Short mmCIF file of C-alpha atoms and ligand atoms in Angstrom, two decimals:
data_model
loop_
_atom_site.label_atom_id
_atom_site.label_comp_id
_atom_site.label_asym_id
_atom_site.label_seq_id
_atom_site.Cartn_x
_atom_site.Cartn_y
_atom_site.Cartn_z
CA MET A 1 21.19 -3.80 -22.56
CA GLY A 2 23.55 -4.81 -19.48
CA GLU A 3 25.81 -1.99 -19.92
CA ARG A 4 23.86 0.55 -17.96
CA ARG A 5 23.74 -1.39 -14.70
CA GLY A 6 24.97 0.85 -11.78
CA ARG A 7 26.35 3.80 -13.90
CA PRO A 8 25.10 6.71 -15.68
CA LEU A 9 23.82 6.42 -19.19
CA PRO A 10 26.44 7.93 -21.58
CA LEU A 11 25.96 11.55 -20.71
CA ALA A 12 26.37 12.24 -24.47
CA ALA A 13 22.72 10.85 -24.75
CA TYR A 14 21.31 13.77 -22.97
CA ALA A 15 22.55 17.02 -24.61
CA VAL A 16 19.59 17.08 -26.98
CA PRO A 17 16.02 16.53 -26.27
CA SER A 18 15.22 12.93 -26.63
CA HIS A 19 12.24 13.80 -28.95
CA ALA A 20 14.64 15.03 -31.54
CA ARG A 21 16.12 11.58 -32.00
CA PRO A 22 14.99 9.55 -34.99
CA PRO A 23 11.96 7.37 -34.55
CA GLY A 24 12.95 3.83 -32.93
CA GLU A 25 16.26 4.94 -31.99
CA PRO A 26 17.08 3.88 -28.30
CA ALA A 27 17.78 6.85 -26.26
CA HIS A 28 21.21 5.49 -25.15
CA ILE A 29 22.74 5.42 -28.56
CA ARG A 30 22.29 9.16 -29.38
CA LYS A 31 25.65 10.72 -29.89
CA VAL A 32 26.21 14.41 -28.78
CA VAL A 33 28.35 16.36 -26.44
CA PRO A 34 28.35 15.13 -22.86
CA VAL A 35 26.21 17.52 -20.55
CA LYS A 36 28.65 17.42 -17.65
CA GLN A 37 31.72 18.28 -19.89
CA GLN A 38 29.77 21.22 -21.40
CA VAL A 39 28.67 22.39 -17.97
CA ALA A 40 32.28 22.18 -16.80
CA GLN A 41 33.58 24.31 -19.46
CA GLU A 42 30.85 26.89 -18.77
CA THR A 43 31.63 27.01 -14.95
CA SER A 44 34.21 29.75 -15.28
CA GLN A 45 31.60 32.01 -17.10
CA PRO A 46 29.32 34.25 -15.34
CA THR A 47 26.31 32.73 -17.04
CA ALA A 48 27.25 29.20 -15.75
CA PRO A 49 24.02 28.63 -14.04
CA VAL A 50 21.85 29.49 -16.83
CA ALA A 51 24.05 27.51 -19.14
CA ALA A 52 23.82 24.50 -16.87
CA ARG A 53 19.94 24.68 -16.93
CA GLN A 54 19.71 25.03 -20.61
CA GLN A 55 22.08 22.03 -21.05
CA ARG A 56 19.78 19.79 -18.89
CA PRO A 57 18.85 16.81 -20.76
CA THR A 58 15.31 16.14 -21.59
CA LEU A 59 13.47 12.90 -20.77
CA ARG A 60 10.31 11.99 -22.46
CA VAL A 61 7.60 11.01 -19.94
CA GLY A 62 4.31 9.12 -20.92
CA VAL A 63 1.36 8.91 -18.86
CA LEU A 64 -1.18 6.12 -19.07
CA GLY A 65 -4.54 7.24 -17.68
CA SER A 66 -5.78 10.52 -16.47
CA GLY A 67 -8.19 9.92 -13.88
CA THR A 68 -7.97 10.86 -10.11
CA VAL A 69 -4.31 10.33 -9.83
CA GLY A 70 -3.08 10.73 -13.41
CA THR A 71 -4.68 14.22 -13.56
CA GLN A 72 -2.94 15.34 -10.57
CA VAL A 73 0.62 14.00 -11.57
CA ILE A 74 0.18 15.77 -14.99
CA ARG A 75 -0.87 18.90 -13.18
CA LEU A 76 2.09 18.97 -11.04
CA LEU A 77 4.73 17.92 -13.48
CA LEU A 78 3.59 20.99 -15.70
CA GLU A 79 3.21 23.36 -12.90
CA GLN A 80 6.54 22.68 -11.15
CA ALA A 81 8.62 21.64 -14.10
CA ASP A 82 11.53 23.80 -13.11
CA ASP A 83 11.75 22.24 -9.64
CA PHE A 84 11.60 18.69 -11.16
CA ALA A 85 14.29 19.58 -13.67
CA ALA A 86 16.59 20.82 -10.82
CA ARG A 87 15.88 17.71 -8.57
CA SER A 88 16.18 15.08 -11.27
CA GLY A 89 18.96 16.75 -13.41
CA ALA A 90 16.74 16.34 -16.59
CA ARG A 91 13.70 18.38 -18.01
CA LEU A 92 10.75 16.13 -17.81
CA GLU A 93 8.69 16.41 -20.94
CA ILE A 94 5.25 14.93 -21.12
CA THR A 95 4.86 13.58 -24.60
CA GLY A 96 1.69 11.80 -24.46
CA VAL A 97 -1.21 10.89 -22.03
CA ALA A 98 -3.27 7.98 -23.00
CA VAL A 99 -6.96 7.91 -22.26
CA ARG A 100 -9.95 5.81 -23.18
CA ASP A 101 -11.77 8.75 -24.94
CA VAL A 102 -10.02 11.80 -25.88
CA ASP A 103 -13.22 13.72 -26.29
CA ALA A 104 -14.55 13.08 -22.68
CA PRO A 105 -14.89 16.18 -20.50
CA ARG A 106 -11.75 16.36 -18.15
CA ASP A 107 -9.75 18.62 -15.94
CA GLU A 108 -8.27 21.69 -17.75
CA ALA A 109 -4.97 20.91 -16.18
CA VAL A 110 -4.36 18.11 -18.78
CA PRO A 111 -3.63 19.81 -22.19
CA ARG A 112 -5.98 18.28 -24.81
CA ASP A 113 -3.07 18.19 -27.36
CA LEU A 114 -1.25 15.49 -25.12
CA LEU A 115 -4.27 13.08 -25.05
CA THR A 116 -4.40 9.98 -27.34
CA ASP A 117 -6.09 6.86 -27.21
CA ASP A 118 -3.09 5.07 -28.52
CA ALA A 119 -1.80 3.49 -25.02
CA GLN A 120 0.68 1.23 -26.70
CA ALA A 121 2.27 4.30 -28.45
CA VAL A 122 2.59 6.06 -25.09
CA ALA A 123 4.01 3.02 -23.47
CA THR A 124 6.82 2.50 -25.98
CA SER A 125 8.08 5.85 -27.03
CA ASN A 126 9.00 7.29 -23.79
CA ASP A 127 12.10 7.27 -21.10
CA ILE A 128 9.82 7.18 -18.34
CA VAL A 129 6.20 5.52 -18.30
CA ILE A 130 3.84 6.36 -15.56
CA GLU A 131 0.96 3.68 -15.44
CA LEU A 132 -2.12 5.14 -13.67
CA ILE A 133 -5.04 3.20 -15.23
CA GLY A 134 -5.25 0.48 -12.75
CA GLY A 135 -6.41 -3.25 -13.03
CA ILE A 136 -4.57 -6.14 -14.41
CA GLU A 137 -5.01 -5.84 -18.15
CA PRO A 138 -4.06 -3.83 -20.29
CA ALA A 139 -1.90 -2.37 -17.48
CA ARG A 140 0.39 -5.52 -17.30
CA THR A 141 1.01 -5.63 -21.15
CA LEU A 142 1.55 -1.97 -21.37
CA ILE A 143 4.19 -2.07 -18.50
CA LEU A 144 5.97 -4.92 -20.12
CA ALA A 145 5.88 -3.19 -23.38
CA ALA A 146 7.23 -0.06 -21.76
CA PHE A 147 10.13 -2.05 -20.20
CA ALA A 148 10.88 -3.82 -23.49
CA SER A 149 11.28 -0.39 -25.10
CA GLY A 150 13.86 0.54 -22.49
CA ALA A 151 11.57 2.90 -20.21
CA SER A 152 11.79 3.03 -16.46
CA VAL A 153 8.20 2.35 -15.11
CA ILE A 154 6.42 4.06 -12.19
CA THR A 155 2.90 2.56 -11.08
CA GLY A 156 0.46 2.87 -8.36
CA ASN A 157 -1.19 -0.38 -9.30
CA LYS A 158 -1.13 -2.51 -6.12
CA ALA A 159 -3.51 -5.07 -7.73
CA LEU A 160 -1.07 -5.67 -10.61
CA ILE A 161 1.98 -5.85 -8.43
CA ALA A 162 0.28 -8.34 -6.08
CA ALA A 163 -0.73 -10.54 -9.02
CA HIS A 164 2.47 -10.01 -11.32
CA GLY A 165 5.05 -8.39 -9.18
CA PRO A 166 7.94 -10.96 -9.99
CA GLU A 167 7.21 -10.68 -13.70
CA LEU A 168 7.44 -6.85 -13.64
CA TYR A 169 10.67 -6.85 -11.57
CA ALA A 170 12.26 -9.57 -13.85
CA ALA A 171 11.08 -7.25 -16.96
CA ALA A 172 12.74 -4.22 -15.29
CA ALA A 173 16.01 -6.18 -14.65
CA GLU A 174 16.00 -7.37 -18.18
CA ALA A 175 15.60 -4.00 -19.41
CA ASN A 176 17.98 -2.48 -16.69
CA THR A 177 15.70 0.18 -15.98
CA ASP A 178 13.68 1.06 -12.77
CA PHE A 179 10.49 -0.30 -11.44
CA TYR A 180 9.00 2.17 -8.74
CA TYR A 181 5.65 1.95 -7.01
CA GLU A 182 5.67 4.11 -4.00
CA ALA A 183 1.94 5.05 -4.65
CA ALA A 184 0.86 1.42 -4.53
CA VAL A 185 0.88 1.23 -0.94
CA ALA A 186 -0.47 3.88 1.53
CA GLY A 187 -0.68 6.72 -0.93
CA ALA A 188 1.47 9.68 0.06
CA ILE A 189 3.30 7.80 2.95
CA PRO A 190 6.73 6.78 1.90
CA VAL A 191 6.33 3.15 3.21
CA VAL A 192 7.74 1.41 0.20
CA TYR A 193 10.91 3.29 0.25
CA ALA A 194 11.14 2.78 4.09
CA LEU A 195 10.84 -0.96 3.74
CA ARG A 196 12.66 -1.50 0.39
CA GLU A 197 15.48 1.00 1.22
CA SER A 198 15.50 2.37 4.69
CA MET A 199 15.00 -1.04 6.37
CA ALA A 200 17.52 -2.83 4.36
CA GLY A 201 19.94 -3.00 7.29
CA ASP A 202 17.37 -4.44 9.64
CA ARG A 203 15.25 -7.28 10.27
CA VAL A 204 11.50 -6.55 10.15
CA THR A 205 9.41 -8.59 12.71
CA SER A 206 5.95 -7.22 11.82
CA VAL A 207 4.00 -4.48 10.07
CA LEU A 208 0.66 -3.43 11.31
CA GLY A 209 -1.34 -0.75 9.32
CA ILE A 210 -4.36 0.91 8.09
CA VAL A 211 -3.65 0.96 4.48
CA ASN A 212 -7.07 1.56 2.98
CA GLY A 213 -8.32 5.16 2.93
CA THR A 214 -11.91 4.26 1.88
CA THR A 215 -12.53 1.64 4.40
CA ASN A 216 -11.17 3.77 7.18
CA TYR A 217 -13.12 6.76 6.14
CA ILE A 218 -16.31 4.57 6.11
CA LEU A 219 -15.77 3.08 9.54
CA ASP A 220 -14.71 6.68 10.99
CA GLU A 221 -17.92 8.36 9.34
CA MET A 222 -20.02 5.49 10.84
CA SER A 223 -18.19 5.72 14.16
CA THR A 224 -18.20 9.64 14.50
CA LYS A 225 -21.29 10.90 12.46
CA GLY A 226 -23.51 7.91 12.47
CA LEU A 227 -23.51 7.94 8.68
CA SER A 228 -24.95 4.71 7.04
CA PHE A 229 -22.30 2.43 5.27
CA GLU A 230 -23.77 3.41 1.86
CA GLU A 231 -23.64 7.03 2.68
CA ALA A 232 -19.99 6.89 3.71
CA LEU A 233 -18.86 4.85 0.74
CA ALA A 234 -20.56 7.52 -1.62
CA ALA A 235 -18.54 10.22 0.19
CA ALA A 236 -15.33 8.23 -0.07
CA GLN A 237 -16.06 7.84 -3.81
CA GLU A 238 -16.42 11.37 -4.17
CA LEU A 239 -13.26 12.38 -2.47
CA GLY A 240 -11.41 10.13 -4.98
CA TYR A 241 -10.42 7.50 -2.31
CA ALA A 242 -12.24 4.55 -3.73
CA GLU A 243 -11.05 2.18 -6.58
CA ALA A 244 -12.92 2.22 -9.79
CA ASP A 245 -14.73 -0.84 -8.42
CA PRO A 246 -15.08 0.13 -4.85
CA THR A 247 -15.89 -3.67 -3.83
CA ALA A 248 -11.94 -4.10 -4.00
CA ASP A 249 -11.80 -1.63 -1.03
CA VAL A 250 -14.96 -2.88 0.99
CA ASP A 251 -14.05 -6.52 0.68
CA GLY A 252 -10.52 -5.92 1.70
CA LEU A 253 -8.83 -7.01 -1.56
CA ASP A 254 -7.14 -3.47 -2.00
CA ALA A 255 -5.70 -3.68 1.53
CA ALA A 256 -4.80 -7.18 0.79
CA ALA A 257 -2.86 -6.44 -2.40
CA LYS A 258 -0.84 -3.79 -0.13
CA ALA A 259 -0.42 -6.31 2.57
CA ALA A 260 1.23 -8.67 0.01
CA ILE A 261 3.59 -5.98 -1.33
CA ILE A 262 4.27 -4.93 2.43
CA ALA A 263 5.17 -8.67 3.30
CA SER A 264 7.28 -9.34 0.12
CA LEU A 265 9.28 -6.23 0.83
CA ALA A 266 9.63 -6.62 4.78
CA PHE A 267 10.35 -10.25 4.64
CA HIS A 268 12.23 -10.60 1.40
CA THR A 269 9.93 -13.34 0.32
CA ARG A 270 7.39 -13.58 -2.65
CA VAL A 271 4.01 -12.79 -1.28
CA GLY A 272 1.02 -12.69 -3.56
CA MET A 273 -2.79 -12.27 -3.00
CA ASN A 274 -3.52 -15.98 -2.49
CA ASP A 275 -1.33 -15.82 0.55
CA VAL A 276 -3.21 -13.10 2.31
CA GLU A 277 -6.17 -14.13 4.53
CA VAL A 278 -8.87 -11.40 3.86
CA GLU A 279 -11.99 -10.28 5.42
CA GLY A 280 -13.71 -6.79 4.40
CA ILE A 281 -15.85 -4.48 6.36
CA ARG A 282 -19.03 -5.28 4.50
CA SER A 283 -20.64 -7.06 7.63
CA ILE A 284 -19.78 -4.30 9.95
CA THR A 285 -22.96 -2.46 11.51
CA ALA A 286 -23.31 0.71 13.60
CA ASP A 287 -23.95 -1.89 16.49
CA ASP A 288 -20.51 -3.25 16.09
CA ILE A 289 -19.05 0.25 16.25
CA ARG A 290 -20.92 1.02 19.43
CA GLU A 291 -19.89 -2.25 21.17
CA ALA A 292 -16.13 -1.59 20.22
CA HIS A 293 -16.52 1.87 22.01
CA ALA A 294 -18.08 0.25 24.91
CA SER A 295 -15.16 -1.89 25.10
CA GLY A 296 -12.89 1.32 25.04
CA CYS A 297 -11.76 0.37 21.44
CA GLU A 298 -12.06 1.58 17.83
CA LEU A 299 -12.90 -0.81 15.05
CA LYS A 300 -10.39 -0.78 12.20
CA LEU A 301 -9.63 -2.49 9.00
CA LEU A 302 -5.99 -3.78 9.57
CA ALA A 303 -3.32 -5.15 7.47
CA ILE A 304 -0.98 -7.36 9.30
CA ALA A 305 2.24 -8.93 8.19
CA GLN A 306 3.93 -10.92 11.01
CA ARG A 307 7.01 -13.07 11.44
CA ARG A 308 6.45 -15.92 13.78
CA GLU A 309 9.53 -17.97 14.88
CA ASP A 310 8.83 -20.07 18.02
CA GLU A 311 8.77 -23.81 18.86
CA GLN A 312 5.47 -24.48 17.26
CA ALA A 313 5.84 -22.46 13.90
CA SER A 314 8.29 -20.53 11.77
CA GLY A 315 7.24 -18.31 8.79
CA ILE A 316 5.07 -15.43 8.02
CA SER A 317 1.43 -14.58 8.45
CA VAL A 318 -0.35 -11.93 6.30
CA ARG A 319 -3.88 -10.90 6.88
CA VAL A 320 -6.48 -8.19 6.44
CA HIS A 321 -9.55 -8.11 8.76
CA PRO A 322 -11.39 -5.79 10.97
CA ALA A 323 -9.98 -5.71 14.42
CA LEU A 324 -10.49 -3.93 17.81
CA VAL A 325 -7.72 -1.55 18.45
CA PRO A 326 -7.36 0.00 22.19
CA ALA A 327 -8.65 3.68 22.03
CA ASP A 328 -5.10 4.74 23.29
CA HIS A 329 -3.12 3.05 20.46
CA PRO A 330 -1.84 5.21 17.72
CA LEU A 331 -3.85 3.49 15.11
CA ALA A 332 -7.11 4.16 17.06
CA SER A 333 -6.76 7.94 16.15
CA VAL A 334 -6.20 7.38 12.46
CA HIS A 335 -9.38 9.29 10.93
CA GLY A 336 -10.97 9.74 7.60
CA GLY A 337 -8.86 8.73 4.60
CA PHE A 338 -5.69 8.69 6.46
CA ASN A 339 -3.48 5.71 6.73
CA ALA A 340 -0.92 4.74 9.23
CA VAL A 341 1.63 1.95 9.24
CA LEU A 342 3.65 0.74 12.23
CA VAL A 343 6.71 -1.30 11.53
CA GLU A 344 8.70 -3.22 14.10
CA ALA A 345 12.24 -4.34 13.33
CA GLU A 346 14.83 -5.90 15.58
CA ALA A 347 17.38 -3.00 15.59
CA ALA A 348 15.12 -0.04 15.08
CA GLY A 349 12.59 -0.98 17.31
CA ARG A 350 9.13 0.63 16.36
CA LEU A 351 8.63 2.89 13.52
CA MET A 352 5.52 4.80 12.73
CA PHE A 353 4.42 6.32 9.44
CA TYR A 354 1.31 8.59 8.96
CA GLY A 355 -0.35 10.46 6.21
CA GLN A 356 -2.73 10.59 3.39
CA GLY A 357 -3.29 7.08 2.08
CA ALA A 358 -5.46 7.97 -0.76
CA GLY A 359 -6.79 10.86 -3.08
CA GLY A 360 -5.53 12.44 -6.30
CA THR A 361 -2.82 14.98 -4.91
CA PRO A 362 -1.53 12.88 -2.14
CA THR A 363 -0.87 9.79 -4.31
CA ALA A 364 0.56 12.08 -7.05
CA SER A 365 3.27 13.10 -4.50
CA ALA A 366 4.25 9.49 -4.23
CA VAL A 367 4.35 8.91 -8.04
CA LEU A 368 6.47 12.17 -8.50
CA SER A 369 8.96 11.00 -5.86
CA ASP A 370 9.50 7.90 -8.01
CA VAL A 371 9.52 9.98 -11.22
CA VAL A 372 12.39 12.08 -9.78
CA ALA A 373 14.25 9.05 -8.61
CA ALA A 374 13.90 7.42 -12.00
CA ALA A 375 14.90 10.38 -13.96
CA ALA A 376 17.91 10.88 -11.82
CA HIS A 377 19.14 7.42 -12.24
CA ARG A 378 18.79 7.87 -16.24
CA VAL A 379 20.83 11.10 -15.95
CA ASN A 380 23.52 10.25 -13.22
CA GLY A 381 23.40 6.23 -13.03
CA GLY A 382 22.20 4.08 -10.25
CA GLN A 383 19.15 2.01 -10.10
CA ALA A 384 16.05 1.27 -8.00
CA PRO A 385 16.48 -1.82 -5.90
CA ARG A 386 15.78 -5.17 -7.66
CA GLU A 387 13.19 -7.70 -6.18
CA SER A 388 14.71 -9.20 -3.03
CA ASN A 389 13.07 -12.61 -2.22
CA TYR A 390 16.17 -14.43 -0.96
CA ALA A 391 14.66 -15.27 2.39
CA ASP A 392 11.70 -17.37 0.97
CA LEU A 393 10.05 -17.72 4.15
CA PRO A 394 7.09 -20.07 4.41
CA ILE A 395 3.55 -18.59 4.62
CA LEU A 396 1.83 -19.85 7.55
CA PRO A 397 -1.75 -21.12 7.32
CA PRO A 398 -4.36 -18.68 8.87
CA GLU A 399 -4.94 -20.90 11.89
CA GLN A 400 -1.18 -20.39 12.85
CA ALA A 401 -1.40 -16.65 12.83
CA LEU A 402 -0.85 -15.26 16.39
CA THR A 403 -3.58 -12.79 17.66
CA ARG A 404 -5.84 -11.98 20.59
CA TYR A 405 -9.46 -12.33 20.90
CA GLN A 406 -12.26 -10.49 22.51
CA ILE A 407 -14.92 -12.85 23.36
CA GLN A 408 -18.37 -11.81 24.83
CA LEU A 409 -20.26 -14.41 26.49
CA ARG A 410 -23.57 -14.78 28.49
CA VAL A 411 -23.27 -16.89 31.59
CA ALA A 412 -25.56 -17.69 34.61
CA ASP A 413 -24.65 -15.08 37.13
CA ALA A 414 -23.85 -17.50 39.77
CA PRO A 415 -20.87 -18.95 41.77
CA GLY A 416 -18.47 -20.91 39.78
CA SER A 417 -19.45 -19.73 36.40
CA LEU A 418 -16.22 -17.58 35.80
CA ALA A 419 -14.14 -20.36 37.37
CA ALA A 420 -15.89 -22.79 34.61
CA VAL A 421 -15.21 -20.36 31.80
CA ALA A 422 -11.52 -19.73 32.93
CA GLN A 423 -10.82 -23.36 32.90
CA VAL A 424 -11.93 -23.62 29.39
CA PHE A 425 -9.37 -21.19 28.33
CA GLY A 426 -6.79 -23.06 30.33
CA ASP A 427 -7.70 -26.36 28.91
CA HIS A 428 -6.63 -24.82 25.41
CA ASP A 429 -3.67 -23.16 26.57
CA VAL A 430 -4.93 -19.54 26.15
CA SER A 431 -4.05 -16.98 28.69
CA ILE A 432 -6.68 -14.41 29.72
CA ASN A 433 -5.55 -10.79 29.70
CA SER A 434 -8.61 -9.07 31.17
CA VAL A 435 -12.17 -9.84 32.21
CA ARG A 436 -15.25 -7.43 32.61
CA GLN A 437 -18.69 -8.40 33.86
CA ALA A 438 -21.87 -6.77 33.76
CA SER A 439 -24.84 -8.42 35.49
CA TYR A 440 -28.41 -8.18 34.26
CA VAL A 441 -31.81 -10.10 34.45
CA ASP A 442 -33.21 -11.51 31.21
CA VAL A 443 -36.69 -12.91 31.54
CA GLY A 444 -36.27 -13.81 35.18
CA ASP A 445 -33.00 -15.33 34.63
CA GLU A 446 -29.91 -13.81 36.47
CA LEU A 447 -27.28 -13.42 33.79
CA ALA A 448 -24.03 -11.83 33.34
CA LEU A 449 -22.38 -10.32 30.09
CA VAL A 450 -18.69 -11.33 30.37
CA THR A 451 -16.18 -9.58 28.19
CA ILE A 452 -12.96 -11.53 28.03
CA VAL A 453 -9.69 -10.40 26.17
CA THR A 454 -6.98 -13.01 25.79
CA HIS A 455 -3.10 -12.74 25.43
CA ALA A 456 -1.87 -13.62 22.02
CA ALA A 457 -2.29 -17.18 20.82
CA PRO A 458 -2.45 -19.03 17.62
CA VAL A 459 -5.96 -18.84 16.07
CA SER A 460 -6.28 -22.60 16.13
CA ARG A 461 -5.94 -22.56 19.86
CA LEU A 462 -8.29 -19.34 20.29
CA GLU A 463 -10.96 -21.22 18.03
CA ALA A 464 -10.72 -24.25 20.03
CA ALA A 465 -11.28 -22.36 23.23
CA VAL A 466 -14.40 -20.60 21.70
CA ASP A 467 -15.65 -24.21 20.78
CA GLY A 468 -14.98 -25.28 24.21
CA LEU A 469 -16.98 -22.20 25.59
CA ARG A 470 -20.00 -23.16 23.24
CA ALA A 471 -19.80 -26.57 24.85
CA GLN A 472 -19.63 -25.47 28.36
CA GLU A 473 -23.09 -25.89 30.06
CA ARG A 474 -22.79 -22.55 32.18
CA VAL A 475 -22.31 -20.68 29.06
CA ALA A 476 -25.75 -19.56 27.72
CA GLU A 477 -24.33 -17.98 24.39
CA VAL A 478 -21.07 -16.83 22.80
CA VAL A 479 -22.18 -13.60 21.61
CA SER A 480 -19.35 -12.31 19.57
CA THR A 481 -15.70 -12.94 19.04
CA ARG A 482 -13.48 -10.37 17.61
CA ARG A 483 -9.71 -10.09 17.05
CA VAL A 484 -7.77 -7.37 19.02
CA GLU A 485 -4.60 -5.93 17.86
CA GLY A 486 -2.25 -3.43 19.27
CA LEU A 487 -2.29 -4.39 22.88
N1 NAI B 1 -7.33 7.16 -6.08
C1 NAI B 1 -6.36 6.82 -5.16
O1 NAI B 1 -6.47 7.47 -4.03
C2 NAI B 1 -5.23 6.02 -5.51
C3 NAI B 1 -5.11 5.17 -6.49
N2 NAI B 1 -3.98 4.37 -6.65
C4 NAI B 1 -3.89 3.35 -7.79
O2 NAI B 1 -3.63 4.41 -8.93
C5 NAI B 1 -4.11 3.99 -10.08
C6 NAI B 1 -5.17 4.79 -10.72
O3 NAI B 1 -6.13 5.12 -9.72
P1 NAI B 1 -7.19 6.35 -9.89
O4 NAI B 1 -6.54 7.53 -10.56
O5 NAI B 1 -7.76 6.71 -8.73
O6 NAI B 1 -8.30 5.63 -11.07
P2 NAI B 1 -9.35 6.23 -12.06
O7 NAI B 1 -10.39 5.36 -12.28
O8 NAI B 1 -9.81 7.66 -11.42
O9 NAI B 1 -8.40 6.63 -13.23
C7 NAI B 1 -8.02 5.60 -14.13
C8 NAI B 1 -8.17 6.15 -15.56
O10 NAI B 1 -7.51 5.38 -16.45
C9 NAI B 1 -8.36 5.33 -17.64
N3 NAI B 1 -8.28 4.02 -18.42
C10 NAI B 1 -8.58 2.93 -18.00
N4 NAI B 1 -8.21 1.91 -18.98
C11 NAI B 1 -7.50 2.63 -19.84
C12 NAI B 1 -6.76 2.30 -21.13
N5 NAI B 1 -6.82 1.05 -21.54
N6 NAI B 1 -6.22 3.36 -21.81
C13 NAI B 1 -6.32 4.42 -21.36
N7 NAI B 1 -6.80 4.90 -20.33
C14 NAI B 1 -7.43 3.91 -19.42
C15 NAI B 1 -9.85 5.39 -17.03
O11 NAI B 1 -10.72 5.98 -18.09
C16 NAI B 1 -9.57 6.39 -15.94
O12 NAI B 1 -9.69 7.64 -16.34
C17 NAI B 1 -4.96 2.44 -9.80
O13 NAI B 1 -3.92 1.59 -10.00
C18 NAI B 1 -5.01 2.63 -8.34
O14 NAI B 1 -5.05 1.65 -7.60
C19 NAI B 1 -3.04 4.26 -5.72
C20 NAI B 1 -3.28 4.94 -4.63
C21 NAI B 1 -4.17 5.84 -4.27
N1 LIG B 2 -8.72 2.71 -2.92
C1 LIG B 2 -7.55 3.10 -2.21
C2 LIG B 2 -6.69 4.00 -2.93
C3 LIG B 2 -5.31 4.12 -2.39
O1 LIG B 2 -4.58 3.08 -2.37
C4 LIG B 2 -7.85 3.40 -0.73
O2 LIG B 2 -8.92 3.60 -0.38
O3 LIG B 2 -6.97 3.22 -0.01
NA1 NA B 3 3.16 5.16 -0.32
#
């Protein structure tokens, strides 16, 4: 097993289609004439390019699941077979598509003769296995079986990676094959590649993103078209954005799994689901969105991975929650099922990635980029990066996260009220960024609605300040508190 690391499989392995080998015989022990040698012999002939094409090795590809994403992966692999062969150096032959019910009606892009309900056979009889069934089991067991059979594995399954990433990485290392998962974070946007490979020469300090298409679509439809939560969710499901169980989207769990993956890659530290503070969008109402607009903001479900290094705390904080984003911030104009990810790194500064974060065809693009990379490695050598967790940074508790609050208060509209409020912030070492006041009369009382936005401070100090405001006698009511990001 260990022989293949960092160098090509013996090219001899690839001069005949892999389906021609005897059952059970591993791909790397097939003995035939090296492809490169054959091609070199042909290059003096006028027919060399044709010969080169004909001599491309064939890699067997198995697909687990033919739903929203799997169907598009299969369609594109079949429609653009010549392009994939040219880019990867091998013909990619789909040998089987594992589905739950071979007789169920499905897209005609998926040839019926490829369908099987034997997922184990598909997982263990291919060079490249693409897992697109989702969920933890049987996806985990099938992927482990695929690695054990010597396959490279591609998946879009963020829930599985956030729960069992280290085990999957270890299985890939043991098998000496590739483990790729570009589709797992932000669909078509190449953010896994960016964090795993492009940022390998830098020190990431924070990642702030909209990484769930369903919730962004719901909030956007509620915001721009006045749709109800339920109507917007139904439309997101129709568009193929939502997970099989959309509560994973709505309750922030899908974004939390992505945040865990992002943080693991950005900070070279193992981060799992339990390390992520999560709040979804279930409680967001049309009024909340109107109030956000009144404050010059949009309300977005954000995933945040942050490194904190100061006198009070050192470590990383990873969280998913709705937050106000100023209308002129790039994340405020991310609409519909689109995603965007802002990466801050010490040397590079700020990088922004934007694109379709969900949907069958965009996600298939990410899956297929991984397929090409894994296939090219099987032909030419090289490998996907292994797990990098050397930094092993501590995960900070939620109260040590740094954020800003927007706090709305009703106070008596009288001299000294604002000074009393400001004093509470000062007492808790929280600095005020801005104050807005609107006076009004309620049942004969002259009141003011005061909207205060703080500078960044640890959640513990912000919460203590809010408690202090509740106890301050000039404060009639703390109307709302919301986190603000992107200031
Ligand atoms: N839909 C999207 O926009 C995106 C999805 N993903 C991920 O891609 C994966 C697939 O997502 P979708 O295609 O949307 O899901 P889907 O629910 O449309 O498709 C999954 C398919 O797998 C089949 N399946 C389930 N268990 C099976 C089993 N044991 N054997 C054979 N087939 C089985 C189901 O019948 C279904 O047809 C998930 O991990 C998801 O999180 C990632 C990025 C975007
Ligand atoms: N359900 C997810 C699909 C992509 O990961 C989403 O809505 O973003
Ligand atoms: Na991606």
